[in-house]
PDB file of C-alpha atoms and ligand atoms in Angstrom:
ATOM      1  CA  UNK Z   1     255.706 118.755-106.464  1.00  0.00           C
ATOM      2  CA  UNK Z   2     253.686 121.155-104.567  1.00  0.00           C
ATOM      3  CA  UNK Z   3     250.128 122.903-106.046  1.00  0.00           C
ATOM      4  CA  UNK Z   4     249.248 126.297-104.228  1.00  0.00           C
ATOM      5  CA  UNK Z   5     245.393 126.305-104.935  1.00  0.00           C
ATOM      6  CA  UNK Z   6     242.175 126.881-102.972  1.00  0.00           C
ATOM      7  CA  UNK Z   7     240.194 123.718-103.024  1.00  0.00           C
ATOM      8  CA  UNK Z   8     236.872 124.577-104.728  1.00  0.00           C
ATOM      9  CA  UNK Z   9     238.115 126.884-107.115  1.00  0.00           C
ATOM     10  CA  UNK Z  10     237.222 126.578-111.085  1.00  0.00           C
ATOM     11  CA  UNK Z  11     240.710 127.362-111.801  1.00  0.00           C
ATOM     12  CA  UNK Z  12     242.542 124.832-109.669  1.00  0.00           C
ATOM     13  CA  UNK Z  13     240.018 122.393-110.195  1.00  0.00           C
ATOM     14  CA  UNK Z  14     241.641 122.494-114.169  1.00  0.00           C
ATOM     15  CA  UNK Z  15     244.874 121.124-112.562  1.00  0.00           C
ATOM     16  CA  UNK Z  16     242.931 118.709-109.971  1.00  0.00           C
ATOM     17  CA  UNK Z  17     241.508 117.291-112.661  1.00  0.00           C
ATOM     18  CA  UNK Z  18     244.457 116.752-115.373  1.00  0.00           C
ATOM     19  CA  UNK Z  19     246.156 115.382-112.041  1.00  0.00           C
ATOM     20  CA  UNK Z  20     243.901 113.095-111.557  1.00  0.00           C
ATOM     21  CA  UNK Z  21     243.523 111.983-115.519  1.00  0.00           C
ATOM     22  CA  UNK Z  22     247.022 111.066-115.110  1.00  0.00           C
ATOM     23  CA  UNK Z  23     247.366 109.482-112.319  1.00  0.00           C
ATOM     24  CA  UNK Z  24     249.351 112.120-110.791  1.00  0.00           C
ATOM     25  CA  UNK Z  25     247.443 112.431-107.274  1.00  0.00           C
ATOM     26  CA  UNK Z  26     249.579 111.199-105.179  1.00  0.00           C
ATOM     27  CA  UNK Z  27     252.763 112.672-106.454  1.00  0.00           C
ATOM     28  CA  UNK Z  28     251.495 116.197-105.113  1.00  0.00           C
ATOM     29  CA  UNK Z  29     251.085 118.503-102.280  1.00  0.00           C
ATOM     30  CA  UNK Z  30     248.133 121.218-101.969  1.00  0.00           C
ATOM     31  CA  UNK Z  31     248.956 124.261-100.113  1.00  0.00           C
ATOM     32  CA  UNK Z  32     245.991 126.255 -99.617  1.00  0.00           C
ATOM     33  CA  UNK Z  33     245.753 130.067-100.107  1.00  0.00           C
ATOM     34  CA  UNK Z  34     242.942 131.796 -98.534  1.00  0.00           C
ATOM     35  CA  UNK Z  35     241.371 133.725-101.661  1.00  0.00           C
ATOM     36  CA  UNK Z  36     238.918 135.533 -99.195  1.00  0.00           C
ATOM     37  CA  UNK Z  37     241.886 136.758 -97.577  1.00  0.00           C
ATOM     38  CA  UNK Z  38     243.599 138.266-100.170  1.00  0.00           C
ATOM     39  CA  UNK Z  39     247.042 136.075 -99.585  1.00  0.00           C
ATOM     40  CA  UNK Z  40     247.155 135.294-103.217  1.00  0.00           C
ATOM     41  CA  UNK Z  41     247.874 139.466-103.671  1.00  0.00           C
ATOM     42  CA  UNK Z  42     250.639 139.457-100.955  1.00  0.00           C
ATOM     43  CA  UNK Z  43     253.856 140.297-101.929  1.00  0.00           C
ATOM     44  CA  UNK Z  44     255.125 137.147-100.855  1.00  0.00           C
ATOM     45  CA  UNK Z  45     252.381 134.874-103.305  1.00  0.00           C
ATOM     46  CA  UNK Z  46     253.336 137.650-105.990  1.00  0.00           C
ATOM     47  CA  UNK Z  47     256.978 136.116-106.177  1.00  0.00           C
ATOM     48  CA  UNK Z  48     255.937 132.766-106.845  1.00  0.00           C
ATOM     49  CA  UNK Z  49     253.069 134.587-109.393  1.00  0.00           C
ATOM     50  CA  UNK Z  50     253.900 137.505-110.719  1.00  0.00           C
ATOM     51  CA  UNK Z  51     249.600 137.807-111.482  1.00  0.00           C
ATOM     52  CA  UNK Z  52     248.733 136.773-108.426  1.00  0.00           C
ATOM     53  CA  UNK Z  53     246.285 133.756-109.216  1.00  0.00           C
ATOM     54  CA  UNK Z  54     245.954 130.416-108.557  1.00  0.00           C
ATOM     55  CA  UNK Z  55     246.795 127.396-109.081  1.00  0.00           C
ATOM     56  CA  UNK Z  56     250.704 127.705-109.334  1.00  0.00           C
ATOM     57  CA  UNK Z  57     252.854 124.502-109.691  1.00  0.00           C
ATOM     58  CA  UNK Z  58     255.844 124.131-107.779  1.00  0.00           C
ATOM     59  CA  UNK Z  59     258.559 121.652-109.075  1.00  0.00           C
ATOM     60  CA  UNK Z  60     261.081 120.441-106.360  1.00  0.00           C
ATOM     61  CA  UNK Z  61     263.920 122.512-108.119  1.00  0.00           C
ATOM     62  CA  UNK Z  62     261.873 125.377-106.660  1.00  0.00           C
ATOM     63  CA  UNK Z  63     260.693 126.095-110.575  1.00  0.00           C
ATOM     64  CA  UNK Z  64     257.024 127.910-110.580  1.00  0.00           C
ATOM     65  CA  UNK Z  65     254.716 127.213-113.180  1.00  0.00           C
ATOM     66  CA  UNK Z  66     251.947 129.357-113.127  1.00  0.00           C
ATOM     67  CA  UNK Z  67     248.901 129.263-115.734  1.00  0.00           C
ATOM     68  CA  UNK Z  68     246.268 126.606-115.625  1.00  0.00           C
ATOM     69  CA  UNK Z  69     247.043 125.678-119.611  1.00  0.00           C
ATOM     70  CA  UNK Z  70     251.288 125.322-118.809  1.00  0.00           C
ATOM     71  CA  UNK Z  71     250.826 123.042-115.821  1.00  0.00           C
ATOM     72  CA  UNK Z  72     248.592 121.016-117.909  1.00  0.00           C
ATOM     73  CA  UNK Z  73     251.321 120.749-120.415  1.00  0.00           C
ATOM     74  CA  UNK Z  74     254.074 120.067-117.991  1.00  0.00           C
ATOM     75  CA  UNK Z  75     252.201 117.156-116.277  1.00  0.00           C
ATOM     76  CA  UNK Z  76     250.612 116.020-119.588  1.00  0.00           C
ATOM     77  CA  UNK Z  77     254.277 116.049-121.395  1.00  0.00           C
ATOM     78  CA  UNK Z  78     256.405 114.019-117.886  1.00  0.00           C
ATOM     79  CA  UNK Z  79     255.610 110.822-118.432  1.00  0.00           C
ATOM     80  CA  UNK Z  80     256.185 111.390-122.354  1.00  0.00           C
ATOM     81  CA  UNK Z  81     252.792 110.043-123.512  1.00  0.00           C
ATOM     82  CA  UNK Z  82     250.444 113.197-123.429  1.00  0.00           C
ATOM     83  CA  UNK Z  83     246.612 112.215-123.231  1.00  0.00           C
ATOM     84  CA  UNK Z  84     245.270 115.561-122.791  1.00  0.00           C
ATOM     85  CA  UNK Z  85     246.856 118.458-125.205  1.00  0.00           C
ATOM     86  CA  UNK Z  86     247.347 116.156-128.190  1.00  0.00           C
ATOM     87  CA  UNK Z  87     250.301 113.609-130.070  1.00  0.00           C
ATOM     88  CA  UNK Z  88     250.514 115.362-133.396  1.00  0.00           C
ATOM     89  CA  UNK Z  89     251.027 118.610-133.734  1.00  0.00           C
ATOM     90  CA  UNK Z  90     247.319 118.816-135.009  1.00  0.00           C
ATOM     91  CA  UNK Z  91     245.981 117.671-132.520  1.00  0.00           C
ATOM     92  CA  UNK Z  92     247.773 119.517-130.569  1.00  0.00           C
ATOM     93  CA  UNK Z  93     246.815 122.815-132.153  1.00  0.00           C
ATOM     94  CA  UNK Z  94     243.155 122.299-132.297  1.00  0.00           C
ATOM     95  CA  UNK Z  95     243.043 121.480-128.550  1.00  0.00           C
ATOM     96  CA  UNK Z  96     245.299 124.149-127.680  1.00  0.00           C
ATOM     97  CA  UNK Z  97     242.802 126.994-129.614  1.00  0.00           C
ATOM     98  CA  UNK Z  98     239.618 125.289-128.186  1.00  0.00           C
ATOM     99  CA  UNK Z  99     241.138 125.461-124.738  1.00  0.00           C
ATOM    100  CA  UNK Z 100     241.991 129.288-125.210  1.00  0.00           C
ATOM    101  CA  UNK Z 101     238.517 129.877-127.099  1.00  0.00           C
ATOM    102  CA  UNK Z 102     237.060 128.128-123.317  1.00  0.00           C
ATOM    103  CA  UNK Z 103     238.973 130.503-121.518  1.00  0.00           C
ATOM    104  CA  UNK Z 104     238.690 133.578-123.536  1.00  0.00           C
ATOM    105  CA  UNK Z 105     234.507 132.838-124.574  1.00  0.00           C
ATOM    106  CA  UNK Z 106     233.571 130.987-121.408  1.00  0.00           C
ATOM    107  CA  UNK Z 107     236.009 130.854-118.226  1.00  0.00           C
ATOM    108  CA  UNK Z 108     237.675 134.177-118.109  1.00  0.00           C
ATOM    109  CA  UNK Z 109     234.321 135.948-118.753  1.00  0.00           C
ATOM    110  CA  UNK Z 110     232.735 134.386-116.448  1.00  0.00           C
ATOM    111  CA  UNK Z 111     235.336 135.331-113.849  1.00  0.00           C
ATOM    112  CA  UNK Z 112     235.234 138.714-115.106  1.00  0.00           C
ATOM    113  CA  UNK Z 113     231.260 138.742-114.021  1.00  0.00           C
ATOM    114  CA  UNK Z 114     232.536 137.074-110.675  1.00  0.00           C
ATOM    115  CA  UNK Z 115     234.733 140.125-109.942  1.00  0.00           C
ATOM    116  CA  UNK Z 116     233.002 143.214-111.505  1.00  0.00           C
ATOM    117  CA  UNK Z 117     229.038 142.570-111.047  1.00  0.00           C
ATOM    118  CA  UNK Z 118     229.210 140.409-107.936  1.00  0.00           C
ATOM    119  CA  UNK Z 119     230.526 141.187-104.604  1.00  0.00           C
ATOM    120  CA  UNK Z 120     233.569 138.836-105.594  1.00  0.00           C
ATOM    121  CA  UNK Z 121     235.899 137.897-103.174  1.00  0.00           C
ATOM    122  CA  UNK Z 122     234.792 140.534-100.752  1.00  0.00           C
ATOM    123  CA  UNK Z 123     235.676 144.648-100.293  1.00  0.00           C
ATOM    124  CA  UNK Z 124     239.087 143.590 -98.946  1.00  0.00           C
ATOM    125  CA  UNK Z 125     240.098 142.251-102.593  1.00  0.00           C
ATOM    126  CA  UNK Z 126     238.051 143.464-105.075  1.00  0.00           C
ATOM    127  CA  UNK Z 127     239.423 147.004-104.976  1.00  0.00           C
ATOM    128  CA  UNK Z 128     238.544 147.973-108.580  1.00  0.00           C
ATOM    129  CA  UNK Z 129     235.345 147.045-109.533  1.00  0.00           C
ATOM    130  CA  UNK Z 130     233.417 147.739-113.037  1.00  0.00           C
ATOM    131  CA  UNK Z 131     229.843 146.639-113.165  1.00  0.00           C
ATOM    132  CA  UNK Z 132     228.901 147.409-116.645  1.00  0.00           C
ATOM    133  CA  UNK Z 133     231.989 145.336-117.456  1.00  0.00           C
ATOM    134  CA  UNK Z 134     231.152 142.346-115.655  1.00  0.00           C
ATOM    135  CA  UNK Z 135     227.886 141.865-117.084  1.00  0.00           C
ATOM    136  CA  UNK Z 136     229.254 142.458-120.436  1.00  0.00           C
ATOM    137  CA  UNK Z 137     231.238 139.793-119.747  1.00  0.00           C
ATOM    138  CA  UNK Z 138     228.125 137.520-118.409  1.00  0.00           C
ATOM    139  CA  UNK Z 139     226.200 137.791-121.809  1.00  0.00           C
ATOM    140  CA  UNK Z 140     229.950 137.015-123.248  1.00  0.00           C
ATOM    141  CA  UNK Z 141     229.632 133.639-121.017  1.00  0.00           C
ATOM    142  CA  UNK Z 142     226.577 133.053-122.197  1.00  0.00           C
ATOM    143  CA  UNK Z 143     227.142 133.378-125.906  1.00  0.00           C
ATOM    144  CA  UNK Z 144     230.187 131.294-125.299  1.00  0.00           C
ATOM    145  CA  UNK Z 145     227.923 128.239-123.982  1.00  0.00           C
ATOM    146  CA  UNK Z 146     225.762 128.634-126.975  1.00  0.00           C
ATOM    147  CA  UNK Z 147     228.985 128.648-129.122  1.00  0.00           C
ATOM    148  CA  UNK Z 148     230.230 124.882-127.526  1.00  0.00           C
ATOM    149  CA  UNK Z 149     226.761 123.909-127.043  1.00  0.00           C
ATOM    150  CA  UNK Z 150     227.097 124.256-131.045  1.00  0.00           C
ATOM    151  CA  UNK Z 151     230.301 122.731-131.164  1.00  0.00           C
ATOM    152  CA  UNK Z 152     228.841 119.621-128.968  1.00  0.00           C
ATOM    153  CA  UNK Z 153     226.130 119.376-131.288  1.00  0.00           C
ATOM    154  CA  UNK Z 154     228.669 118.107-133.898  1.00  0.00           C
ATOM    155  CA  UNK Z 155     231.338 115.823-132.356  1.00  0.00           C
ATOM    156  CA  UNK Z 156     231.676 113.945-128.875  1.00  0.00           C
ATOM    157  CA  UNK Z 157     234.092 116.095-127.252  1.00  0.00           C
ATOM    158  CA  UNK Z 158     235.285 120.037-127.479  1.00  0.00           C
ATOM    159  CA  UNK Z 159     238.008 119.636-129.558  1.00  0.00           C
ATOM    160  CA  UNK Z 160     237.097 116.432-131.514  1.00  0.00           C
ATOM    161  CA  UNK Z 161     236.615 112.781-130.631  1.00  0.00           C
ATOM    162  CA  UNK Z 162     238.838 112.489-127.559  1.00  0.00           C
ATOM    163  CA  UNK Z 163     238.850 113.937-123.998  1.00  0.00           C
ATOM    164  CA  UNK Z 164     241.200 116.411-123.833  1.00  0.00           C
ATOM    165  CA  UNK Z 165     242.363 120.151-121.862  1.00  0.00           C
ATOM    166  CA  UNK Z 166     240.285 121.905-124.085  1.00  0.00           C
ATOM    167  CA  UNK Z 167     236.903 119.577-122.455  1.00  0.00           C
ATOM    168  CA  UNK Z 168     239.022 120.400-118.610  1.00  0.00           C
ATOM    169  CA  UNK Z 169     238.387 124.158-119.938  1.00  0.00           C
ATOM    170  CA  UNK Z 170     235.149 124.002-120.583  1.00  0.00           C
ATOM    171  CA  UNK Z 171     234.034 122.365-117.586  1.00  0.00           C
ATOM    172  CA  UNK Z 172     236.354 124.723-115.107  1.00  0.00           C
ATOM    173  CA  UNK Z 173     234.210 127.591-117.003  1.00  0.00           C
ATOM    174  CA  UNK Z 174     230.430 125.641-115.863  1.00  0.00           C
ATOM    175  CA  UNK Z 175     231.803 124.878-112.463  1.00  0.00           C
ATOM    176  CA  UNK Z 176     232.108 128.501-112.249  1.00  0.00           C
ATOM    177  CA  UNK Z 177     229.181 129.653-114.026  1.00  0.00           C
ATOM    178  CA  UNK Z 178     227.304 127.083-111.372  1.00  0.00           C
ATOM    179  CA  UNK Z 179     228.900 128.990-108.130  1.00  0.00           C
ATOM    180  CA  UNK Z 180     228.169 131.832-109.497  1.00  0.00           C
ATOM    181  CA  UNK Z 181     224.299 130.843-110.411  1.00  0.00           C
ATOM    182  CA  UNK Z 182     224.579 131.561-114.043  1.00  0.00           C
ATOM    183  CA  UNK Z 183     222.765 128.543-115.789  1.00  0.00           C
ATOM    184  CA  UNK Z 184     223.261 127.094-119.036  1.00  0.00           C
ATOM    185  CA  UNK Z 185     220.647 128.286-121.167  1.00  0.00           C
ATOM    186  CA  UNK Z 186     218.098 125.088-121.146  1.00  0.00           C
ATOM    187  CA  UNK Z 187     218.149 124.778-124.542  1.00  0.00           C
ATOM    188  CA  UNK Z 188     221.555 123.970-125.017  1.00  0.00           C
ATOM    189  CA  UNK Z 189     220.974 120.393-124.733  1.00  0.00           C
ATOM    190  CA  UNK Z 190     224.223 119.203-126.449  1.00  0.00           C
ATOM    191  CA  UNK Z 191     226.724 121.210-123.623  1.00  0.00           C
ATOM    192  CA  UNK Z 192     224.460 120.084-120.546  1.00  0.00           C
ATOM    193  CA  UNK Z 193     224.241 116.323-121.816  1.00  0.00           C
ATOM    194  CA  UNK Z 194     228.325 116.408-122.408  1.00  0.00           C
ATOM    195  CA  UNK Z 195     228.224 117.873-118.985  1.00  0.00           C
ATOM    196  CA  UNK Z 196     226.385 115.659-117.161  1.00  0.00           C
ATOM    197  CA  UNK Z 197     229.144 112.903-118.799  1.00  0.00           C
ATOM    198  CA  UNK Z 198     232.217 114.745-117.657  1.00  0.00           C
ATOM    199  CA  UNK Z 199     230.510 115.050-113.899  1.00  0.00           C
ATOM    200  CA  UNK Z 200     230.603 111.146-114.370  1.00  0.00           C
ATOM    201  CA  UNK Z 201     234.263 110.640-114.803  1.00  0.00           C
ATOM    202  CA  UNK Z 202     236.314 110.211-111.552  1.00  0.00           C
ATOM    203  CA  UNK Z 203     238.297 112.469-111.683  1.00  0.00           C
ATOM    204  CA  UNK Z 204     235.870 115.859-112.271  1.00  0.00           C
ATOM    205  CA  UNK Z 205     233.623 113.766-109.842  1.00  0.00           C
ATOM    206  CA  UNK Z 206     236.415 113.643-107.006  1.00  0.00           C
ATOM    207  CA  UNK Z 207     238.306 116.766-107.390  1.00  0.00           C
ATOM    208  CA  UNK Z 208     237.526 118.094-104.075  1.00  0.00           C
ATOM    209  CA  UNK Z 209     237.715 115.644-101.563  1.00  0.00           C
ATOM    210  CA  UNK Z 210     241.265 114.684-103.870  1.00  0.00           C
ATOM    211  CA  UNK Z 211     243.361 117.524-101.734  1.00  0.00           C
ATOM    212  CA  UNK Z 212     241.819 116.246 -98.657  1.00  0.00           C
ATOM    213  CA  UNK Z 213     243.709 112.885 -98.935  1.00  0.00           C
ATOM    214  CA  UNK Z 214     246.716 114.039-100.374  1.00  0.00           C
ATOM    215  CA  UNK Z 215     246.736 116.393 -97.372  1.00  0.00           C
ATOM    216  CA  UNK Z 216     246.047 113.429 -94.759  1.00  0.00           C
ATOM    217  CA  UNK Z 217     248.790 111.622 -96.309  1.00  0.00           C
ATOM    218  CA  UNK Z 218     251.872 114.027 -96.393  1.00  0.00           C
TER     219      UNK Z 218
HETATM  220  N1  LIG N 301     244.848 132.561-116.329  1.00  0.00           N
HETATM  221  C1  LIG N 301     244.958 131.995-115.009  1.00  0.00           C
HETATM  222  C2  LIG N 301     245.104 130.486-115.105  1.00  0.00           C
HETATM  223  O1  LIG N 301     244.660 129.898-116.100  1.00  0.00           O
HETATM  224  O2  LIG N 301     245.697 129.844-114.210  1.00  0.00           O
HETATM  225  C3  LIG N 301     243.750 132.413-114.193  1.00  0.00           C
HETATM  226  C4  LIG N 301     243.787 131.879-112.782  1.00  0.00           C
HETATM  227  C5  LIG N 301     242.696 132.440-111.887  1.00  0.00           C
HETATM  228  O3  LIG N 301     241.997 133.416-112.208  1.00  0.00           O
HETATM  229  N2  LIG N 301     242.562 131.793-110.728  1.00  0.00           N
HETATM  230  C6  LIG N 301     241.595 132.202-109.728  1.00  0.00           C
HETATM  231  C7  LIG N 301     242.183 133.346-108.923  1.00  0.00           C
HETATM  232  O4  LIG N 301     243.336 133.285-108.542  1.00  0.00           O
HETATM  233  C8  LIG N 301     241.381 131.035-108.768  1.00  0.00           C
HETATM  234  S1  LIG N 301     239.680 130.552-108.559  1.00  0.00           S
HETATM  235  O5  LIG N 301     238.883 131.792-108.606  1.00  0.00           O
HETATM  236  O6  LIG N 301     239.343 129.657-109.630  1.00  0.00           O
HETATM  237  O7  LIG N 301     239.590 129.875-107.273  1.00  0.00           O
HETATM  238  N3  LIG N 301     241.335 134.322-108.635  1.00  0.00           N
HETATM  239  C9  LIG N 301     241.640 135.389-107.739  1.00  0.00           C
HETATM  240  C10 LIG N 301     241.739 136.720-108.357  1.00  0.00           C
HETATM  241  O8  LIG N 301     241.813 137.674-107.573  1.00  0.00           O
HETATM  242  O9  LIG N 301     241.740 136.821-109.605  1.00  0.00           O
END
């Protein structure tokens, strides 16, 4: 399998991470694409991804999964005992609308403020640009922290009492919130302690370096 992602990205670091949870690491190659170079909008990128994002999964039948949440699945659902979107089909719909709820209330909007009300990715990419839009979308991020800061406040993990995709959400929409200096309101005490644990597992802890030696090895 092959990943095209950019190492340091909140987005790829979704897939690092559910890599990594299962055990996956060393079964994949990282290509990088240079985001600040616009090669995930090139015609060429645009045929593995029609929307021109990353991370995008390729299989060795030459298969492209794009989207964070269907690679999850895919690597979740090969070894045919999924940890991270659920074994019952409830479980598997309440992590599957948390994990949307992250990207719709947290991640996405957050990216959205990236985009429109920051310089972004540079003149060279960001061709359309909407200011009033992106920091509609900031105050979105931040009412979206309150919202699992709330959610936190009740149960041990985002969608109930087991690490799941819908916690890897979450925490891809803080590691962007932290490039992009938007803080977690200090008084959300129940989000930054569940934070600070997910920083402590291995494999949100060592999803950078993780390409690095996959790289060195292949
Ligand atoms: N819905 C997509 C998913 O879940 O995979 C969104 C992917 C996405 O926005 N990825 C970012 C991207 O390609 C990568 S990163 O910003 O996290 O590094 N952004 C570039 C762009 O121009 O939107």
């Amino acid at each position: 399998m092959k990943i095209y992602d950019w190492h340091t990205g909140p987005y790829p670091a979704r897939v690092r991470i559910a890599l990594a949870e299962k055990g996956l690491g060393s079964c994949v190659r990282f290509e990088s694409v240079d985001l600040r170079k616009g090669e995930h909008k090139t015609a060429g990128f645009r045929a593995k991804n029609y929307s021109g994002t990353l991370p995008v999964l390729e299989l060795d039948d030459g298969t492209f999964i794009a989207e964070c949440t269907a690679i999850t699945e895919y690597l979740d659902a090969l070894d045919g005992t999924p940890i991270l979107t659920g074994g019952t089909p409830r479980e598997r719909g309440v992590i599957h609308m948390m994990s949307k709820r992250a990207e719709l209330e947290l991640l996405d909007a957050v990216s959205v403020y990236f985009h429109h009300a920051t310089p972004g990715l540079g003149p060279d990419v960001e061709i359309y640009q909407n200011a009033d839009w992106g920091l509609r979308q900031r105050d979105k991020a931040i009412s979206g922290m309150r919202y699992f800061d709330g959610v936190l406040r009740l149960q041990e993990f985002v969608a109930g009492d087991s690490f799941s995709m819908a916690d890897i959400t979450v925490i891809g929409g803080l590691i962007f919130a932290e490039l992009v200096k938007l803080p977690v309101p200090a008084d959300c005490n129940a989000l930054l302690a569940w934070y600070t644990r997910m920083q402590e597992r291995p494999s949100v802890r060592n999803r950078v370096t993780m390409s690095n030696v996959v790289e060195a090895s292949t």
